[in-house]
Amino acid sequence: MNDAPAHPSPASPAPGERLFDTARMRELDATAMALPGMAPGELMDRAGAALLEHLQECWPGVSRVGVLCGPGNNGGDGFVLARRARAAGLEVVLHAGSSRAREESDGKRARRLWEESGGEIHPLETFDPATADVWVDALFGIGLQRPLTDVYGEVIERLNRADRAVLAADAPSGVDTDNGALRGQAARATRTLTFIADKPGLHTGAAVDCAGTVSVATLDLPHSLAQSFAPAAWRIGPGHWRAGLPRRRPGAHKGDAGHVMIVGGAPGFAGAGRLAATAALRAGAGRVTLLTHPEHAAFVCSDRPEIMVRGVSEGPELLRWLERADAVAIGPGLDQGPWGRDLWLAAADSGRPLVVDADALNLLAQTPRRSDDWVLTPHPGEAGRLLNLDAAAVEADRPGRLRELVVRFGGTVLLKGAGTLIADTDDGPYDCVTDGHPGMATPGCGDALTGVIAALRGQGLDARGAARIGAGWHAAAGRVAARRLGGTVGMLAGDLIAALPAAAGGDDGF
């Protein structure tokens, strides 16, 4: 067994941007409203003012604004916006249902002030999207539990069909801001202005198709307010993962950067292992060996001589090779036949740091076990097989399923998808990596991620750090590749892999 690579320990990345679930947001709201000098209704007035400022900034030529107001405080934000927009000379069309707010509530006060200023309230049933240039969705904010299938659902369906510009107040109506699931109909916003702090459900799962571009309005509250509450999750952006990248000392040699071994490539699936191995090299691994099926070992990397290749026929032979590894990735193109199963069982018993992907995850689902020192990288389908669920059940509560996977299998789990989520056995906040784009939904991008994480493990990062930084780096490389190609459609995994060095240097814009 090799000693760990002798290079400096990487710096710990900054934690990320705080994301708060509904329970924590309610505590934040209550604390904000109790601040000294905070008058009744002032927070709602600030929210309405922030909505108008954001609307005019994003749609500077708008003259007709439509507002959809719900029965509670989210509707109150809409009434404040409407009153301020009218005072600013804009034409305002407002639709609302009956109010269920208490007479003394801020929402009821905002509705009353709108009517007293001469504002008209049209019934929801008469809603016509063509009557305004931009619509503000102030129907429902955070904490929605019931499906929107009544008149509110009909209004949202009509709004979505019209394909109008939509600004969501705090959250698109119908989106669960805790987990990104949709509650019946959900408004598809062009932009979302969320209040006080960001929410995890705006950045993962089906909600990413509804939230549009998300911005945060802190409502001029003290920065220390949100810092005093533990977040539900950390949103990982470029500034939060680059600081943790391994840095080579001036006199470094390849032995300092780890020996990574990629296990995979059954007959007919040679490309997956080769992609993972290439990504590991691009992510800084000092040496990479692809351990693959003897049938294609002689030619699979003939045009990539930097990758060492060995044909492996059975588990005991694999174990002898893995004794030399600093990190092992298994699964790309492995298949679930006798060869793949034999190699999986050997790798799982090897005691080496593992990154487990693709068919290795499917084999793990068939014969479950736990480890404290592996990274599992399932997509929703694979996660469902690990949990005996279908993919839809995984997507309905991505953070919850993530935690279940960690409890059942240990180590670090990276749940792929729109808004990749990462957690380990620590009960603290999970990570949410949000910089990917739809062009990355292409064959081989998952294999590339596996190679990147394995390379980081080989260079000395722990499982959670390698998963967090690897996912952030992978997403940034996808952005570099899209910019180089001039768009996201038609991007190949090889394009992303080639962009890894530039993305590490900070060139991640389109």
XYZ file of C-alpha atoms in Angstrom:
510
model
C 0.000 0.000 0.000
C 1.371 3.422 -0.949
C 1.766 6.254 1.493
C -0.380 9.324 0.883
C 1.082 11.698 -1.730
C 3.595 14.113 -0.226
C 2.168 17.463 -1.232
C 0.894 20.367 0.879
C -2.590 19.939 2.313
C -5.132 21.910 0.274
C -6.861 24.837 1.905
C -10.393 24.361 3.138
C -12.865 26.079 0.822
C -15.126 28.822 2.069
C -18.393 27.209 3.179
C -20.579 28.871 0.540
C -23.683 31.048 0.476
C -26.277 30.263 3.124
C -29.540 28.639 2.055
C -32.429 28.574 4.542
C -35.384 26.218 4.678
C -38.904 27.281 5.667
C -38.498 26.673 9.391
C -35.328 28.754 9.556
C -36.831 31.481 7.357
C -39.785 31.828 9.723
C -37.326 32.313 12.581
C -35.409 34.862 10.516
C -38.616 36.737 9.666
C -39.696 36.835 13.297
C -36.273 38.030 14.430
C -36.202 40.726 11.742
C -39.657 42.032 12.658
C -38.588 42.243 16.311
C -35.513 44.370 15.574
C -35.432 47.718 17.416
C -37.096 50.438 15.360
C -38.859 48.019 12.996
C -42.384 49.429 12.576
C -45.409 47.192 11.902
C -45.600 46.362 8.216
C -42.177 47.854 7.481
C -40.642 44.578 6.321
C -43.509 44.065 3.855
C -43.128 47.639 2.629
C -39.428 46.986 2.014
C -40.260 43.798 0.109
C -42.740 45.620 -2.135
C -40.236 48.411 -2.778
C -37.538 45.856 -3.621
C -39.880 44.158 -6.093
C -40.588 47.416 -7.897
C -36.905 48.346 -8.046
C -36.003 44.892 -9.404
C -38.825 44.966 -11.949
C -37.811 48.375 -13.310
C -34.158 47.345 -13.411
C -34.860 44.119 -15.321
C -37.620 45.465 -17.596
C -36.799 49.188 -17.912
C -39.303 49.874 -20.686
C -42.332 48.295 -19.009
C -45.473 50.429 -18.768
C -48.187 47.882 -17.856
C -47.588 45.730 -14.797
C -49.835 42.882 -13.742
C -49.901 41.639 -10.149
C -51.372 38.372 -8.863
C -51.967 38.502 -5.117
C -52.581 35.557 -2.839
C -54.472 35.418 0.455
C -51.524 35.844 2.835
C -48.361 37.858 3.343
C -46.976 37.014 -0.096
C -50.076 38.688 -1.501
C -49.359 41.610 0.819
C -45.973 42.074 -0.852
C -47.826 42.235 -4.165
C -50.268 44.879 -2.914
C -47.368 47.055 -1.732
C -45.652 46.680 -5.108
C -48.873 47.568 -6.927
C -49.410 50.718 -4.875
C -45.826 51.860 -5.357
C -45.864 51.072 -9.092
C -49.022 53.097 -9.598
C -47.514 55.987 -7.661
C -44.500 55.774 -9.982
C -46.755 56.283 -13.015
C -47.098 52.682 -14.181
C -50.389 51.174 -15.271
C -51.259 48.354 -12.849
C -53.715 45.478 -13.275
C -54.216 43.477 -10.076
C -56.067 40.197 -9.534
C -56.682 38.628 -6.134
C -58.983 36.231 -4.372
C -60.628 36.788 -1.014
C -58.236 37.501 1.846
C -57.874 34.981 4.658
C -55.481 37.206 6.603
C -56.290 38.495 10.065
C -57.558 42.069 10.233
C -54.462 43.213 12.103
C -52.019 41.421 9.799
C -49.530 43.182 7.522
C -51.092 41.491 4.481
C -54.561 42.805 5.308
C -53.135 46.281 5.897
C -51.371 46.251 2.506
C -54.579 45.215 0.753
C -56.544 47.969 2.497
C -53.980 50.629 1.585
C -54.157 49.545 -2.070
C -57.928 49.947 -2.104
C -57.806 53.249 -0.224
C -55.362 54.597 -2.820
C -57.966 53.917 -5.523
C -56.586 50.587 -6.645
C -59.004 48.071 -8.104
C -59.020 44.331 -7.337
C -60.133 42.088 -10.198
C -61.289 38.523 -9.541
C -58.854 35.728 -10.258
C -61.436 34.141 -12.536
C -61.154 37.055 -15.009
C -57.355 36.925 -15.244
C -56.085 37.579 -18.780
C -52.284 37.482 -19.241
C -52.505 39.748 -22.299
C -53.491 42.740 -20.149
C -49.936 43.372 -18.872
C -46.369 43.313 -20.171
C -44.874 41.771 -17.029
C -46.686 39.801 -14.337
C -45.667 39.653 -10.696
C -46.477 36.336 -9.051
C -47.305 37.197 -5.427
C -49.761 34.352 -4.884
C -47.851 32.042 -2.556
C -44.331 32.228 -1.131
C -42.457 29.809 1.095
C -43.986 26.975 3.068
C -46.700 25.948 0.595
C -47.801 22.382 1.361
C -50.964 21.806 -0.658
C -51.116 21.216 -4.426
C -52.357 24.223 -6.398
C -55.261 22.617 -8.245
C -58.059 25.143 -7.525
C -58.576 28.587 -9.066
C -54.987 29.480 -8.199
C -53.783 26.487 -10.209
C -55.948 27.577 -13.144
C -54.481 31.081 -13.014
C -50.938 29.715 -12.980
C -51.679 27.368 -15.875
C -53.077 30.277 -17.888
C -50.017 32.392 -17.047
C -47.597 29.647 -18.099
C -49.388 29.069 -21.401
C -49.166 32.783 -22.222
C -45.362 32.731 -21.991
C -45.241 36.240 -20.495
C -42.367 37.680 -18.496
C -42.926 36.811 -14.823
C -41.269 38.102 -11.673
C -41.844 35.793 -8.698
C -42.067 37.413 -5.267
C -39.940 35.360 -2.848
C -40.645 32.091 -4.723
C -42.639 30.959 -7.754
C -46.056 29.853 -6.534
C -46.258 26.082 -6.366
C -42.542 25.555 -5.666
C -41.513 23.891 -2.422
C -38.597 26.061 -1.321
C -37.260 23.326 0.960
C -36.704 20.616 -1.640
C -37.427 22.001 -5.122
C -40.529 19.859 -5.701
C -43.634 21.272 -7.367
C -47.004 21.375 -5.640
C -49.451 20.839 -8.484
C -49.217 23.744 -10.908
C -46.171 25.960 -10.451
C -45.508 29.362 -11.987
C -42.627 29.499 -14.460
C -40.864 32.718 -13.583
C -38.404 34.619 -15.716
C -36.820 35.930 -12.533
C -37.288 35.314 -8.822
C -36.559 37.944 -6.193
C -36.357 36.116 -2.899
C -36.383 37.990 0.399
C -33.904 38.235 3.277
C -31.958 35.074 2.307
C -31.792 32.430 -0.389
C -33.661 29.099 -0.249
C -32.405 25.638 -1.286
C -35.562 24.663 -3.165
C -34.983 27.440 -5.701
C -31.790 25.742 -6.900
C -32.478 22.028 -7.221
C -34.924 19.576 -8.792
C -37.914 20.561 -10.884
C -37.899 24.059 -9.376
C -34.945 25.153 -11.520
C -37.312 25.170 -14.502
C -39.577 27.586 -12.614
C -37.300 29.940 -10.682
C -35.492 31.547 -13.620
C -32.692 33.866 -12.514
C -32.681 34.094 -8.718
C -31.672 37.258 -6.869
C -31.761 37.993 -3.140
C -33.154 41.194 -1.631
C -31.855 41.437 1.935
C -34.399 44.221 2.679
C -31.647 46.324 4.274
C -31.425 43.982 7.244
C -28.118 43.658 9.119
C -25.722 41.172 7.525
C -25.217 39.625 10.957
C -28.881 38.564 11.126
C -28.633 35.693 8.653
C -25.129 34.864 9.904
C -26.560 34.114 13.339
C -28.667 31.211 12.028
C -27.358 27.830 10.890
C -28.301 27.283 7.239
C -29.999 24.199 5.834
C -27.449 24.109 3.006
C -24.466 25.871 1.455
C -24.709 27.062 -2.123
C -21.326 26.364 -3.723
C -20.168 28.926 -6.267
C -16.755 29.549 -7.895
C -15.382 31.445 -4.904
C -16.227 28.566 -2.603
C -14.410 25.719 -4.344
C -11.364 27.240 -6.051
C -9.724 28.038 -2.724
C -9.706 24.325 -1.964
C -7.970 23.177 -5.144
C -4.653 21.405 -4.540
C -1.712 23.709 -5.245
C 1.584 22.285 -6.444
C 4.788 23.514 -4.859
C 7.463 24.760 -7.281
C 9.532 21.606 -6.954
C 6.644 19.163 -7.295
C 6.905 15.977 -9.345
C 4.205 13.653 -10.594
C 4.539 11.346 -7.611
C 3.341 14.168 -5.376
C -0.033 14.360 -7.131
C -1.273 10.846 -6.541
C -1.791 7.687 -8.573
C -5.434 7.300 -9.613
C -6.822 4.069 -10.947
C -10.012 3.937 -13.007
C -11.798 0.572 -13.064
C -14.307 0.050 -15.866
C -14.873 -0.522 -19.536
C -16.567 -3.843 -20.194
C -16.706 -5.003 -23.846
C -18.719 -2.429 -25.767
C -18.263 0.241 -23.080
C -14.599 1.146 -23.434
C -15.201 4.886 -23.818
C -16.580 5.542 -20.337
C -13.417 4.478 -18.531
C -11.250 6.382 -20.968
C -13.274 9.582 -20.351
C -12.941 9.219 -16.582
C -9.202 8.597 -16.904
C -8.711 11.639 -19.147
C -10.660 13.818 -16.722
C -8.498 12.591 -13.842
C -5.382 13.695 -15.743
C -6.895 17.085 -16.585
C -7.814 17.482 -12.887
C -4.174 17.161 -11.873
C -3.616 13.512 -11.014
C 0.091 12.694 -11.211
C -0.447 9.267 -12.759
C -3.577 7.562 -14.078
C -4.011 3.890 -14.855
C -7.112 2.544 -16.578
C -7.854 -1.010 -15.466
C -10.173 -2.356 -18.100
C -11.286 -5.491 -19.925
C -8.445 -7.270 -21.747
C -10.499 -7.294 -24.954
C -9.770 -3.652 -25.696
C -6.867 -2.819 -23.369
C -4.395 -2.613 -26.259
C -6.183 0.136 -28.160
C -8.619 2.017 -25.890
C -6.090 4.779 -25.155
C -3.815 4.413 -28.172
C -4.266 8.114 -28.983
C -3.952 9.143 -25.329
C -0.517 7.780 -24.380
C -0.475 9.716 -21.106
C -2.890 7.140 -19.664
C -1.453 3.809 -18.569
C -3.717 0.867 -19.421
C -3.829 -2.644 -18.017
C -6.178 -5.439 -18.959
C -7.675 -7.104 -15.887
C -9.574 -10.388 -16.025
C -10.663 -11.038 -12.432
C -10.929 -9.672 -8.918
C -7.695 -11.030 -7.387
C -5.704 -9.552 -10.267
C -7.416 -6.197 -9.727
C -6.546 -6.213 -6.022
C -2.850 -6.539 -6.823
C -3.028 -3.410 -8.995
C -5.066 -1.428 -6.468
C -2.338 -1.813 -3.845
C -0.479 0.916 -5.761
C -3.415 3.351 -5.900
C -3.932 6.538 -3.903
C -7.539 6.693 -5.096
C -9.791 4.423 -7.133
C -12.812 5.214 -9.294
C -14.988 2.284 -10.265
C -18.109 2.053 -12.394
C -17.776 3.853 -15.749
C -18.702 1.273 -18.388
C -18.321 -1.538 -15.821
C -21.521 -3.378 -16.781
C -23.278 -5.710 -14.343
C -22.135 -9.032 -15.822
C -19.795 -11.513 -14.115
C -16.647 -9.524 -14.999
C -18.021 -6.246 -13.622
C -19.446 -7.909 -10.505
C -16.134 -9.636 -9.726
C -14.173 -6.406 -10.058
C -16.696 -4.443 -8.005
C -16.511 -6.866 -5.084
C -12.713 -6.779 -5.181
C -12.576 -2.978 -5.262
C -15.130 -2.687 -2.454
C -12.906 -4.910 -0.283
C -9.652 -3.193 -1.264
C -9.583 -0.622 1.534
C -8.644 2.126 -0.946
C -10.481 5.482 -1.132
C -13.249 4.872 -3.670
C -15.382 6.927 -6.022
C -18.361 4.751 -6.939
C -20.369 5.510 -10.076
C -22.610 4.012 -12.763
C -22.859 0.209 -12.748
C -20.841 -0.039 -9.534
C -23.770 1.778 -7.894
C -26.227 -0.666 -9.450
C -24.144 -3.555 -8.109
C -24.034 -1.865 -4.700
C -27.841 -1.709 -4.763
C -27.931 -5.479 -5.272
C -25.526 -6.216 -2.405
C -25.652 -3.219 -0.014
C -22.730 -2.370 2.246
C -21.389 0.694 4.051
C -18.093 2.546 4.019
C -16.837 5.693 5.702
C -14.339 6.455 2.950
C -16.084 6.496 -0.389
C -17.928 8.962 -2.591
C -21.133 7.679 -4.178
C -22.236 9.661 -7.250
C -25.746 8.498 -8.249
C -28.086 10.200 -10.672
C -31.783 10.035 -9.619
C -32.347 6.663 -11.299
C -29.362 5.080 -9.560
C -30.329 6.715 -6.275
C -33.783 5.212 -6.648
C -32.331 1.734 -7.123
C -30.171 2.189 -4.024
C -33.288 3.155 -2.021
C -35.779 0.795 -3.720
C -37.681 3.781 -5.116
C -38.342 5.150 -8.572
C -36.544 8.224 -9.870
C -39.660 10.383 -9.453
C -39.723 9.658 -5.722
C -36.092 10.748 -5.466
C -36.785 13.992 -7.334
C -39.811 14.717 -5.128
C -37.469 15.272 -2.157
C -33.849 15.443 -3.236
C -32.443 16.670 0.119
C -34.400 14.018 2.015
C -33.279 11.202 -0.287
C -29.700 12.456 -0.063
C -29.797 12.053 3.716
C -31.333 8.591 3.389
C -28.496 7.505 1.104
C -25.891 8.729 3.585
C -27.584 6.933 6.473
C -27.851 3.691 4.523
C -24.446 3.602 2.791
C -22.182 5.960 4.758
C -19.366 8.077 3.361
C -20.141 11.026 1.108
C -23.035 11.019 -1.350
C -23.247 13.313 -4.389
C -26.743 13.290 -5.873
C -26.483 14.459 -9.474
C -29.105 16.484 -11.287
C -30.223 20.058 -11.600
C -28.657 21.484 -8.469
C -26.225 18.739 -7.437
C -26.466 17.949 -3.717
C -23.680 16.636 -1.476
C -23.730 15.384 2.111
C -21.810 13.090 4.413
C -22.404 11.512 7.794
C -22.024 14.893 9.461
C -25.548 16.052 10.286
C -24.807 19.644 9.315
C -25.786 21.582 6.190
C -25.537 19.853 2.837
C -23.955 21.399 -0.268
C -25.804 22.571 -3.388
C -23.764 23.141 -6.564
C -25.718 25.325 -8.961
C -23.459 26.435 -11.816
C -24.214 23.645 -14.291
C -26.318 24.044 -17.430
C -28.472 21.811 -19.679
C -25.673 21.287 -22.190
C -23.996 19.069 -19.613
C -26.803 16.531 -19.994
C -24.763 14.570 -22.498
C -23.151 11.099 -22.445
C -19.892 10.915 -20.546
C -20.206 14.041 -18.396
C -20.890 11.870 -15.364
C -17.790 9.808 -16.132
C -15.807 13.045 -16.301
C -17.069 14.058 -12.849
C -16.005 10.674 -11.488
C -12.492 11.200 -12.820
C -12.252 14.715 -11.367
C -13.311 13.593 -7.897
C -10.907 10.634 -7.994
C -8.061 12.960 -8.991
C -8.808 15.253 -6.053
C -8.897 12.307 -3.675
C -5.577 11.141 -5.040
C -4.131 14.590 -4.348
C -5.069 14.401 -0.691
C -8.589 15.828 -0.316
C -11.041 14.037 1.933
C -14.223 12.561 0.470
C -16.521 15.535 1.172
C -13.989 18.081 -0.024
C -13.258 16.158 -3.216
C -16.972 15.838 -3.989
C -17.727 19.504 -3.281
C -14.760 20.921 -5.157
C -15.031 18.360 -7.951
C -18.685 19.169 -8.600
C -18.010 22.909 -8.596
C -15.032 22.532 -10.930
C -16.982 20.201 -13.242
C -19.830 22.738 -13.507
C -17.418 25.593 -14.178
C -15.711 23.584 -16.925
C -19.120 23.056 -18.497
C -19.551 26.817 -18.653
C -16.117 27.335 -20.207
C -16.851 24.653 -22.797
C -20.197 26.231 -23.695
C -18.576 29.635 -24.140
C -15.881 28.180 -26.374
C -18.491 26.399 -28.503
C -20.787 29.416 -28.664
C -23.701 27.635 -26.965
C -24.753 24.693 -24.849
C -26.366 22.454 -27.472
C -24.029 19.826 -28.882
C -21.431 20.058 -26.142
C -19.523 16.794 -25.647
C -17.996 15.355 -22.494
C -14.597 15.750 -24.126
C -15.221 19.490 -24.499
C -15.864 19.752 -20.764
C -12.777 17.713 -19.899
C -10.584 19.893 -22.111
C -11.934 22.982 -20.321
C -10.984 21.827 -16.802
C -7.608 23.650 -16.639
C -9.109 26.956 -17.787
C -12.002 26.608 -15.317
C -9.559 26.062 -12.449
C -7.940 29.360 -13.352
C -11.220 31.256 -13.103
C -12.295 31.425 -16.747
C -15.814 30.090 -16.221
C -18.019 32.668 -17.932
C -20.020 31.981 -21.087
